[in-house]
PDB file of C-alpha atoms and ligand atoms in Angstrom:
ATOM      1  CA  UNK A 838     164.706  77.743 100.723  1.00 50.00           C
ATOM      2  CA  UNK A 839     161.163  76.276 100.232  1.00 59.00           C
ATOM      3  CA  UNK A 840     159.884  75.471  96.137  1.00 74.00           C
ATOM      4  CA  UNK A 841     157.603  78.252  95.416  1.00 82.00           C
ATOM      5  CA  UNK A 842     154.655  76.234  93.524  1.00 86.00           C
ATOM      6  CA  UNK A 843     153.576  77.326  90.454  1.00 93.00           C
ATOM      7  CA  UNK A 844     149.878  78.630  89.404  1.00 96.00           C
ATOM      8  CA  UNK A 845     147.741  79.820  86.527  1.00 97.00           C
ATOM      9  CA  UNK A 846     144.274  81.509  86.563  1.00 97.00           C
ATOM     10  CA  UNK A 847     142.316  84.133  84.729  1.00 98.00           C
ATOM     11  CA  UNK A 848     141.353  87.434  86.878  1.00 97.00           C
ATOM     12  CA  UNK A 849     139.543  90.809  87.101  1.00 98.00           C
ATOM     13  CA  UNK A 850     141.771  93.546  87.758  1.00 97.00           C
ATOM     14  CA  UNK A 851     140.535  94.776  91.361  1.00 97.00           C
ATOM     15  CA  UNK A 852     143.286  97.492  92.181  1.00 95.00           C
ATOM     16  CA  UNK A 853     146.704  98.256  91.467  1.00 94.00           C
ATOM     17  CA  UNK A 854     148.899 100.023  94.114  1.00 93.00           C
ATOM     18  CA  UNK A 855     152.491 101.225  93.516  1.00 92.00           C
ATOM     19  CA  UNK A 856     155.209  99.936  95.355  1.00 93.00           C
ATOM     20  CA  UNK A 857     158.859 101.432  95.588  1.00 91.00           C
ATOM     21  CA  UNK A 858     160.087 102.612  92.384  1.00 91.00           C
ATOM     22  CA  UNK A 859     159.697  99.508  89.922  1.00 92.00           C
ATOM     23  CA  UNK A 860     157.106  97.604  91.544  1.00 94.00           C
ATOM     24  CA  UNK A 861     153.085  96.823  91.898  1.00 94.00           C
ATOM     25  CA  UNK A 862     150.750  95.342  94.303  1.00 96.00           C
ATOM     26  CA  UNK A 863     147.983  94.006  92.256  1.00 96.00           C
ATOM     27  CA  UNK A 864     144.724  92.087  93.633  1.00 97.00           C
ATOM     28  CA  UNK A 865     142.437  90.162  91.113  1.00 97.00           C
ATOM     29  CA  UNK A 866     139.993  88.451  91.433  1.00 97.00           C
ATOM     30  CA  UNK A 867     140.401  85.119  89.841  1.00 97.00           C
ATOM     31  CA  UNK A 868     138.482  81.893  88.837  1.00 97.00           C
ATOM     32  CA  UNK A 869     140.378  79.540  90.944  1.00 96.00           C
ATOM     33  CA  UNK A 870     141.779  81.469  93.805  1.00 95.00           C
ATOM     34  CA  UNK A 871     139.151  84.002  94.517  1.00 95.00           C
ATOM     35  CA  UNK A 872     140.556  86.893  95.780  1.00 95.00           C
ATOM     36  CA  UNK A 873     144.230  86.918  94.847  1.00 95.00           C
ATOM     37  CA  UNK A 874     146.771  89.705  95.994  1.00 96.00           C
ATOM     38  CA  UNK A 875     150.550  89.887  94.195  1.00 96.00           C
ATOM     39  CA  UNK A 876     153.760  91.423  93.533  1.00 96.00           C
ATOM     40  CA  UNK A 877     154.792  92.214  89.840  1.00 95.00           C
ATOM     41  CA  UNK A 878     158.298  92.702  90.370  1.00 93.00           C
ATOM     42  CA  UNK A 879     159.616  95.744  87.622  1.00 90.00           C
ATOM     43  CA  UNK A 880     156.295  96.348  86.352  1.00 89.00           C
ATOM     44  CA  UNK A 881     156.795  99.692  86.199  1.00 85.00           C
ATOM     45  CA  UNK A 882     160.329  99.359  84.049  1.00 84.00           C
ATOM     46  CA  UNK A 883     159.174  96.465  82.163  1.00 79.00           C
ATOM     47  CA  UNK A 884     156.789  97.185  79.570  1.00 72.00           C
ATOM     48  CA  UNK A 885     157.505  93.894  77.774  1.00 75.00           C
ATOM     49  CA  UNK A 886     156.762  91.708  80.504  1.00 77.00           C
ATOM     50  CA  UNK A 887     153.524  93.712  81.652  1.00 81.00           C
ATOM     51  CA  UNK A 888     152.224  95.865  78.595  1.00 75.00           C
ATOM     52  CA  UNK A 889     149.267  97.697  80.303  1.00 77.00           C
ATOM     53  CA  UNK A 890     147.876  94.362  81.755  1.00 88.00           C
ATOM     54  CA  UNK A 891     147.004  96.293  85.363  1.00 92.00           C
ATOM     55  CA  UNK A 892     144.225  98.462  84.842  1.00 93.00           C
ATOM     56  CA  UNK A 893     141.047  97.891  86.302  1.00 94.00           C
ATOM     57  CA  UNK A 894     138.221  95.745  85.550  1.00 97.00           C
ATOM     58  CA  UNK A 895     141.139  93.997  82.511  1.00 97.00           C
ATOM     59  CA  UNK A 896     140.140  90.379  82.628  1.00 97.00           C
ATOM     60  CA  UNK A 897     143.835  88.996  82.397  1.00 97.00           C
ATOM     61  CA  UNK A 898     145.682  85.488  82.666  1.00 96.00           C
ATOM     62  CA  UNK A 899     147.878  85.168  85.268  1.00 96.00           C
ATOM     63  CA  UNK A 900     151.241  83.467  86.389  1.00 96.00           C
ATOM     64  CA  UNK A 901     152.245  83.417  89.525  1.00 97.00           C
ATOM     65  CA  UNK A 902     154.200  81.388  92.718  1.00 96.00           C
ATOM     66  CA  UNK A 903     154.091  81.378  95.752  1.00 92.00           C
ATOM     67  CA  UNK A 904     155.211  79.631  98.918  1.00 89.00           C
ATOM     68  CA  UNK A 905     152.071  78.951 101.069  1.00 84.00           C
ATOM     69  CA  UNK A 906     148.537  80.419 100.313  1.00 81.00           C
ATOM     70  CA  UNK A 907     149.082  83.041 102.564  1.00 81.00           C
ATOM     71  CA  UNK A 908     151.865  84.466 100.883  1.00 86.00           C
ATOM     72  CA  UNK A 909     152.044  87.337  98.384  1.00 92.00           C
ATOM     73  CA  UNK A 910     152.236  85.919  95.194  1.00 95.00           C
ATOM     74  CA  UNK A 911     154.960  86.498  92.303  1.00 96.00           C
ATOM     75  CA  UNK A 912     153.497  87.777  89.030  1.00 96.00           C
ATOM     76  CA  UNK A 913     155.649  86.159  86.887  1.00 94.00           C
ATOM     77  CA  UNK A 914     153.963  86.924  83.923  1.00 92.00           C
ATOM     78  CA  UNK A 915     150.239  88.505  83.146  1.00 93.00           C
ATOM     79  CA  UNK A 916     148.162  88.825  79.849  1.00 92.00           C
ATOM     80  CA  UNK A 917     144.804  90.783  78.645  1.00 94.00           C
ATOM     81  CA  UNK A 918     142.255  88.519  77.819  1.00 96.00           C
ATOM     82  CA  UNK A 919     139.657  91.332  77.478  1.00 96.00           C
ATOM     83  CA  UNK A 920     140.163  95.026  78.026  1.00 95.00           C
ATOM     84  CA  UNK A 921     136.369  95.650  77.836  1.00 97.00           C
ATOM     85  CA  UNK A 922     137.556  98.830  75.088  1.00 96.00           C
ATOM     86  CA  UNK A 923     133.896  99.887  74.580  1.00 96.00           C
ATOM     87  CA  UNK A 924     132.915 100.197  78.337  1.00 97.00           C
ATOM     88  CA  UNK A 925     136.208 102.277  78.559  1.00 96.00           C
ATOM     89  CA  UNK A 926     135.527 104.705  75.784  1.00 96.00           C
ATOM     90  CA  UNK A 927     132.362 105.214  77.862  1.00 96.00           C
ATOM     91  CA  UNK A 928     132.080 107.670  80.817  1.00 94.00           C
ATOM     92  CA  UNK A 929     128.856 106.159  82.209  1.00 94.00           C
ATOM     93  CA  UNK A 930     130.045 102.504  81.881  1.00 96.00           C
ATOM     94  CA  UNK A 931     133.823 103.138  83.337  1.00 97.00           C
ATOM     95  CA  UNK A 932     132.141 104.333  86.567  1.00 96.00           C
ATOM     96  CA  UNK A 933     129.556 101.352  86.059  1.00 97.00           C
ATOM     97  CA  UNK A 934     132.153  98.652  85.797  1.00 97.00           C
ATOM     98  CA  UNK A 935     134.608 100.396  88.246  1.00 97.00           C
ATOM     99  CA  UNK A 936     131.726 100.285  90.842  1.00 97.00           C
ATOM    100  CA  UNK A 937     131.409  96.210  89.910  1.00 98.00           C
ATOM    101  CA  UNK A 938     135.012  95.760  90.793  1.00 97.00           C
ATOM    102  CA  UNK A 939     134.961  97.961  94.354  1.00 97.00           C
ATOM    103  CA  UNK A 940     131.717  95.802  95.258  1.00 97.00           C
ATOM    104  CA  UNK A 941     133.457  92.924  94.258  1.00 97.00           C
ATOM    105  CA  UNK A 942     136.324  93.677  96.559  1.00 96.00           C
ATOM    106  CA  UNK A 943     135.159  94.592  99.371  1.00 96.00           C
ATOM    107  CA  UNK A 944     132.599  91.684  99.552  1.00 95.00           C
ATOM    108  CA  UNK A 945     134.812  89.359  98.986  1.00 93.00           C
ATOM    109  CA  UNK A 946     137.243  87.970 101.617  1.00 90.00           C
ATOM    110  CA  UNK A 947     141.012  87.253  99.847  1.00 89.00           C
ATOM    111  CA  UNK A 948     141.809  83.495  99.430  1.00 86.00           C
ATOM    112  CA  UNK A 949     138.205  82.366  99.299  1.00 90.00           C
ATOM    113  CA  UNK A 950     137.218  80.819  96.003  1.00 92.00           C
ATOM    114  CA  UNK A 951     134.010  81.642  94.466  1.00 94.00           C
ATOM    115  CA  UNK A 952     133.580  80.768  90.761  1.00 96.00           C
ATOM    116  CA  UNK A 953     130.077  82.368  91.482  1.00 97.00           C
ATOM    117  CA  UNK A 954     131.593  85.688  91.916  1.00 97.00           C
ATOM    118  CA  UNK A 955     133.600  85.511  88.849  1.00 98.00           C
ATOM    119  CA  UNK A 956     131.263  84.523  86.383  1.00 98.00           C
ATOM    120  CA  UNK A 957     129.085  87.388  87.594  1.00 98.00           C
ATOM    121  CA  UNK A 958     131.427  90.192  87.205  1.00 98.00           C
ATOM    122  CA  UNK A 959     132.312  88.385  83.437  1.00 98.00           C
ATOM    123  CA  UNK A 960     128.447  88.386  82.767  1.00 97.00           C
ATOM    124  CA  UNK A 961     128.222  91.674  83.743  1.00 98.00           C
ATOM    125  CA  UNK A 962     130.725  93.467  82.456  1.00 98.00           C
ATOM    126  CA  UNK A 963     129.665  91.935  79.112  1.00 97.00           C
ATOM    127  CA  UNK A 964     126.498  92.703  78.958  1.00 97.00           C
ATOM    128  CA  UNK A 965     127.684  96.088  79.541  1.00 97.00           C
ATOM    129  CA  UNK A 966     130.097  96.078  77.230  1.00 97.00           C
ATOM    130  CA  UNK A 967     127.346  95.213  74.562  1.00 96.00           C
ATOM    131  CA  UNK A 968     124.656  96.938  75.747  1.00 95.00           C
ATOM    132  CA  UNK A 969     123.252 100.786  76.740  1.00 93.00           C
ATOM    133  CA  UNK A 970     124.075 101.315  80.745  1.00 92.00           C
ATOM    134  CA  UNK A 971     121.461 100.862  82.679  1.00 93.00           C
ATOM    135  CA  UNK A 972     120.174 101.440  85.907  1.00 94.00           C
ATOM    136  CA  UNK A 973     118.177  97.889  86.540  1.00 96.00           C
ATOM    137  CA  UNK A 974     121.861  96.062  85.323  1.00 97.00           C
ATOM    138  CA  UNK A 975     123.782  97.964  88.117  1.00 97.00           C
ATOM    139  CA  UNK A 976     120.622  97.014  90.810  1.00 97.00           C
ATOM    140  CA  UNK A 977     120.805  93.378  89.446  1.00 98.00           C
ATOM    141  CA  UNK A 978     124.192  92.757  90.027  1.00 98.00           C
ATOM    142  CA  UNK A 979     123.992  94.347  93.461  1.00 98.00           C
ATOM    143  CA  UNK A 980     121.194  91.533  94.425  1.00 98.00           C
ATOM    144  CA  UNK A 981     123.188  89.033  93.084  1.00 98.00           C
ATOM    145  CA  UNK A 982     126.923  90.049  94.908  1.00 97.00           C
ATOM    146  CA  UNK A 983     125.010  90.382  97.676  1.00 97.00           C
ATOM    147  CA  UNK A 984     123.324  87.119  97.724  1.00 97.00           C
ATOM    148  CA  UNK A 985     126.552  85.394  96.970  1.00 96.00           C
ATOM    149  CA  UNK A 986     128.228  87.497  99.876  1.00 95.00           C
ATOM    150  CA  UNK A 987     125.266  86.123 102.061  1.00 95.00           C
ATOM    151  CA  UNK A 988     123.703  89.561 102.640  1.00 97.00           C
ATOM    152  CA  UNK A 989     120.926  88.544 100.778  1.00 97.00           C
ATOM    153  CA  UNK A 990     118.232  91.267 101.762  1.00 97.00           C
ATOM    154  CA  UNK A 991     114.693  89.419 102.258  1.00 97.00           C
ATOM    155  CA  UNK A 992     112.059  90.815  99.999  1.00 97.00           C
ATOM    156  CA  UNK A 993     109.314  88.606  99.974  1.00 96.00           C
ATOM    157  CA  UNK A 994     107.332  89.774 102.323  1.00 96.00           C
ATOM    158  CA  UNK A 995     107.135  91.561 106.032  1.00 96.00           C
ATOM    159  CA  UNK A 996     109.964  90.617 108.281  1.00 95.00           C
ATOM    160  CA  UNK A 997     108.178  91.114 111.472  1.00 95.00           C
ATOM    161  CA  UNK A 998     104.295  89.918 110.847  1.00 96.00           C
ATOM    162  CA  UNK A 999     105.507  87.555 107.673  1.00 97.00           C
ATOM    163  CA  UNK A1000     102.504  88.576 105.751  1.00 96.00           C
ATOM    164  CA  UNK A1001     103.699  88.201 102.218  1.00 96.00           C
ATOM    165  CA  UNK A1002     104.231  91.138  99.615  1.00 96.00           C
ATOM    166  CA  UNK A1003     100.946  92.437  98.401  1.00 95.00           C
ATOM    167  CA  UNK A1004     100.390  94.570  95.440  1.00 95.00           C
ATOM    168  CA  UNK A1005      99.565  98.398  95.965  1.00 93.00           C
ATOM    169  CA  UNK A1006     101.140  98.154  99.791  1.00 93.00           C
ATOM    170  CA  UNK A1007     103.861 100.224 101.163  1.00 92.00           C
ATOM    171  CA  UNK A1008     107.230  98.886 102.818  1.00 94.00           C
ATOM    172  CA  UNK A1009     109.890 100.213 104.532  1.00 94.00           C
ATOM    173  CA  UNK A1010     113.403  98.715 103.927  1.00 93.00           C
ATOM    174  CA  UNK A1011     115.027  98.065 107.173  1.00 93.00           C
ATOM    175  CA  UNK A1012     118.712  98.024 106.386  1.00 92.00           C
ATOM    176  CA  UNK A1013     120.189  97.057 110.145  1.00 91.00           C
ATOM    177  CA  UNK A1014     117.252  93.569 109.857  1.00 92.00           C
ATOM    178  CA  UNK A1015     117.888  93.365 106.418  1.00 94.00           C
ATOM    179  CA  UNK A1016     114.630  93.210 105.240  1.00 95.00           C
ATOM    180  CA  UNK A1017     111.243  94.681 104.429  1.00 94.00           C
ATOM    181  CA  UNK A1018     108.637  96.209 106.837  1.00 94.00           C
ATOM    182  CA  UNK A1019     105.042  96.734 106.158  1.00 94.00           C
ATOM    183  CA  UNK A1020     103.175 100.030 106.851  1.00 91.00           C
ATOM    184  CA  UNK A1021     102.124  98.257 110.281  1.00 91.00           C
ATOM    185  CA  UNK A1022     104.522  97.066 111.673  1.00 92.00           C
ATOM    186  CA  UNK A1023     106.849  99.660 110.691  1.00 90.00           C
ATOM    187  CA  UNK A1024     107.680 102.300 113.530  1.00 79.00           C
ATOM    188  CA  UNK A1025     105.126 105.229 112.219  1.00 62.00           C
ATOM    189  CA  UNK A1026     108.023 108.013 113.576  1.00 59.00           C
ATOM    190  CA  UNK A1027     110.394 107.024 110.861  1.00 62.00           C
ATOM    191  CA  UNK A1028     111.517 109.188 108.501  1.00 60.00           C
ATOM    192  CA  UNK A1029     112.803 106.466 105.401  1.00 69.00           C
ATOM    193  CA  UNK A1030     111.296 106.951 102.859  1.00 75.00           C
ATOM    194  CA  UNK A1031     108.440 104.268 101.484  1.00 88.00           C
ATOM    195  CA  UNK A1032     108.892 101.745  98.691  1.00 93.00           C
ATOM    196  CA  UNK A1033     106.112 100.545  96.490  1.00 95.00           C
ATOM    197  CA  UNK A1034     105.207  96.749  95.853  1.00 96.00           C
ATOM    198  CA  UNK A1035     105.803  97.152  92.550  1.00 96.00           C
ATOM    199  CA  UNK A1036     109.507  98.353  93.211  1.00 96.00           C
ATOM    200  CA  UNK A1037     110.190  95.025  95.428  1.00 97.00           C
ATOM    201  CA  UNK A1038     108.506  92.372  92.799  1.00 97.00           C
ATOM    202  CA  UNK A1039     111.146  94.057  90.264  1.00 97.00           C
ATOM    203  CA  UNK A1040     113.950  93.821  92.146  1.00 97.00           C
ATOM    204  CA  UNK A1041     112.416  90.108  92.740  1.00 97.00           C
ATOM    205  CA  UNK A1042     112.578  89.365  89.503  1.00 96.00           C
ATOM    206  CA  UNK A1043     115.870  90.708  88.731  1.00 96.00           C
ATOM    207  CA  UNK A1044     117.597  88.973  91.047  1.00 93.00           C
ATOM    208  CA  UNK A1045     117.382  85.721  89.096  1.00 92.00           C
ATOM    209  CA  UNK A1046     116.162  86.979  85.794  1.00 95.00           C
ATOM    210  CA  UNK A1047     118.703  85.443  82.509  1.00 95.00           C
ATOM    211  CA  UNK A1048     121.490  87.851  82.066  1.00 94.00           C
ATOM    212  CA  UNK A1049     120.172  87.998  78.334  1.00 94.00           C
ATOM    213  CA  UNK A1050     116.375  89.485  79.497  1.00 96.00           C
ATOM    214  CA  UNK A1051     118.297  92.699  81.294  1.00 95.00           C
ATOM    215  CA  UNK A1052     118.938  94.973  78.766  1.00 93.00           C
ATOM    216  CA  UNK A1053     114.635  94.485  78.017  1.00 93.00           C
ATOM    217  CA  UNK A1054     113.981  96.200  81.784  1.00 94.00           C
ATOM    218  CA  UNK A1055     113.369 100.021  82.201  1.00 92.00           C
ATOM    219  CA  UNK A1056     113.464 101.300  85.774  1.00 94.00           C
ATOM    220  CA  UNK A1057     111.098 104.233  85.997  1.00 93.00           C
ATOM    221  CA  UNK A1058     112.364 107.566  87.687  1.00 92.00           C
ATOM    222  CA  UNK A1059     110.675 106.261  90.850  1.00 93.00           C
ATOM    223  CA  UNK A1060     110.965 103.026  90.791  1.00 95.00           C
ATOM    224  CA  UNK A1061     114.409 103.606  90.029  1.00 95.00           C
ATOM    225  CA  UNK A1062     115.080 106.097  92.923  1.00 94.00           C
ATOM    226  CA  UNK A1063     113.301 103.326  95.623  1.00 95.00           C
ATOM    227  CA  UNK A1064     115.587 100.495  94.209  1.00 96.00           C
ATOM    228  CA  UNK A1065     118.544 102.843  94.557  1.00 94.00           C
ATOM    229  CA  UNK A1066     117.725 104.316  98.019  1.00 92.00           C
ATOM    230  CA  UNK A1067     117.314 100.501  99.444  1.00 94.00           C
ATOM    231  CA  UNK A1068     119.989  98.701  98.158  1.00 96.00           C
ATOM    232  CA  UNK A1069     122.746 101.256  97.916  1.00 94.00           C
ATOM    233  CA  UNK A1070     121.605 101.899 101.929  1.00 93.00           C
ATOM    234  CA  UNK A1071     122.260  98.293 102.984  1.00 95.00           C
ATOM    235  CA  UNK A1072     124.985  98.189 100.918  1.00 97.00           C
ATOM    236  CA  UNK A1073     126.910 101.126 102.971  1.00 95.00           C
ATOM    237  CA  UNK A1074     125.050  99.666 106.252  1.00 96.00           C
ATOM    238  CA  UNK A1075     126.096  96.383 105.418  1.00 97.00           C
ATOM    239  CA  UNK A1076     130.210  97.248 104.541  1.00 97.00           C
ATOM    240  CA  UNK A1077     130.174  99.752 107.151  1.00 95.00           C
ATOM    241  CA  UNK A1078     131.676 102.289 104.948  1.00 92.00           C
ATOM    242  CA  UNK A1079     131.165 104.706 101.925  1.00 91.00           C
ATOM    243  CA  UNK A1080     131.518 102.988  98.836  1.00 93.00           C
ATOM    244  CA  UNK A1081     134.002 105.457  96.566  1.00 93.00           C
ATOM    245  CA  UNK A1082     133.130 104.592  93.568  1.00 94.00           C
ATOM    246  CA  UNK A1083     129.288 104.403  94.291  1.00 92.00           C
ATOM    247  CA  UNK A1084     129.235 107.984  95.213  1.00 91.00           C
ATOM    248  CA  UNK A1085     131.403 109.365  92.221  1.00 92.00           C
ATOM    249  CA  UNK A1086     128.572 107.620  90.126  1.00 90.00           C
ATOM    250  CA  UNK A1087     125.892 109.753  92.011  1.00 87.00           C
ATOM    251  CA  UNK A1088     127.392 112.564  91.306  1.00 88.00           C
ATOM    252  CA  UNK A1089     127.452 111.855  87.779  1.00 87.00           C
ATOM    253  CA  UNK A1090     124.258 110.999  87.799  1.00 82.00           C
ATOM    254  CA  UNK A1091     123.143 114.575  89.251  1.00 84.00           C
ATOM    255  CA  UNK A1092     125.274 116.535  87.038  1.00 84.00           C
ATOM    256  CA  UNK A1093     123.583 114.471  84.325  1.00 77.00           C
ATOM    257  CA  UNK A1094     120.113 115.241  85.537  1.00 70.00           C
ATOM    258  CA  UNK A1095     120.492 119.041  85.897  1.00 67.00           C
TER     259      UNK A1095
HETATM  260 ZN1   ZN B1567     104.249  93.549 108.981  1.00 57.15          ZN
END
C-alpha cells in the first residue's frame, strides 16, 4: 500500500453531502488546494472529532491525506476558524453568503489553486458579516468571481463599433458576446431590456473599488434592477444552468418588496 501524504489548509465550506450511515462528502474551497473534495469518515457518529465544522460558508482548518491529487481526500481532522455567527442570525445575509459559496463552486474547477478566489470569498463574507447587506456587495463580488473565472464581461465600451462608453447613451448587454452593445449597433428587434451609462460606469468602478469603500455605494431601484438583469443573465448564460441559490434570493427579494 502507497503512503498517503499528509496536508493542511484553511477552507470555505462549499457543500456537504451524506454518505452511508456515518459518513460525509465535503468540498471546500481552500487556500492551497483550490477546490478540495473529501471523506470525513464517522462524521456523523463523531461529534468530538467534527463538532459542527461542515456547514456552509464555515471557514475551517483542515487535515487531510491522500494518495495522489486525484484522490478523495481523508478528513482526518477539521476545525472552525470563523462561523460568520452574525451573517447566520441574518435571513438576508445567509442567502447572500450561501449564493457566494454556489458561485464559488461552480466557477471553480476542483484541484485548481486560486488564492485569488479565496481571499475574495474571506473579504466578502466579512464585509458582510460587519456590514448592512447590500445589493452593490453581491454585484461586486459577481464582477470580481467572474473576472477571476475569466468570464470577465467587457464594459468599456461597444463590442461591435468599439466606440467607448458615453454618458447619457443606452446599451444592450449581450450575454452569448459577453459584452455591451450600443443603441446602433444593437439589433433594433430585440426585446432586452436597455441599460443606462450610468449603470455600466458603476459596475466599472466596483469591480476594482477597495473592499473598505463598498458598504459607502447605494444602488438605486433602477440602477439596481439593470446591474441585476445583466450580470445575473450572463451568469446563468455563462454556467449554463439556474443558479439555486440565486433564485431563492429573488424570491426573497419579491416577497420583501410586496
Ligand atoms: Zn456600437
Amino acid at each position: 500500500m502507497s503512503a498517503r501524504e499528509s496536508h493542511k489548509t484553511a477552507g470555505f465550506v462549499l457543500r456537504c453531502l451524506n454518505y452511508g450511515e456515518s459518513d460525509l462528502i465535503v468540498t471546500f474551497y481552500s487556500s492551497d488546494f483550490g477546490k478540495l473534495k473529501g471523506i470525513a469518515k464517522g462524521a456523523k457518529r463523531s461529534k468530538k472529532r467534527f463538532a459542527n465544522v461542515f456547514e456552509p460558508f464555515s471557514l475551517t482548518n483542515i487535515m487531510f491525506t491522500r494518495k495522489s491529487r486525484d484522490m478523495l481526500a481523508f478528513i482526518e481532522a477539521c476545525d472552525v476558524i470563523e462561523h460568520y455567527r452574525p451573517i447566520r442570525e441574518n435571513l438576508e445575509k445567509t442567502l447572500i453568503a450561501s449564493y457566494f459559496i454556489e458561485l464559488a463552486d461552480h466557477f471553480n474547477p476542483e484541484g485548481k489553486k486560486n488564492e485569488k478566489v479565496f481571499e475574495l470569498l474571506r473579504s466578502f463574507l466579512a464585509l458582510l458579516q460587519e456590514e448592512k447587506a447590500s445589493e452593490a456587495a453581491v454585484r461586486f463580488f459577481e464582477l470580481r468571481l467572474l473576472k477571476l473565472a475569466g468570464f470577465e464581461p467587457a464594459l468599456e465600451g461597444c463590442i461591435s463599433c468599439k466606440a467607448p462608453l458615453t454618458n447619457g447613451n443606452s446599451y444592450y448587454f449581450y450575454a452569448r458576446e459577453g459584452g455591451l452593445k450600443c443603441a446602433s449597433c444593437a439589433r433594433a428587434d430585440r426585446c432586452d431590456q436597455s441599460v443606462s451609462a450610468g449603470t455600466v460606469r458603476t459596475l466599472l468602478m466596483g469591480k476594482d473599488m477597495d473592499i473598505g469603500k463598498i458598504k459607502m455605494v447605494a444602488l438605486g431601484d433602477s440602477l439596481a434592477a439593470e446591474s441585476r438583469n445583466i450580470l445575473c443573465g450572463f451568469i446563468t448564460h455563462v454556467l449554463g444552468r439556474e443558479v439555486k441559490s440565486l433564485k431563492i434570493m429573488e424570491q426573497v427579494r419579491r416577497l420583501g418588496a410586496d
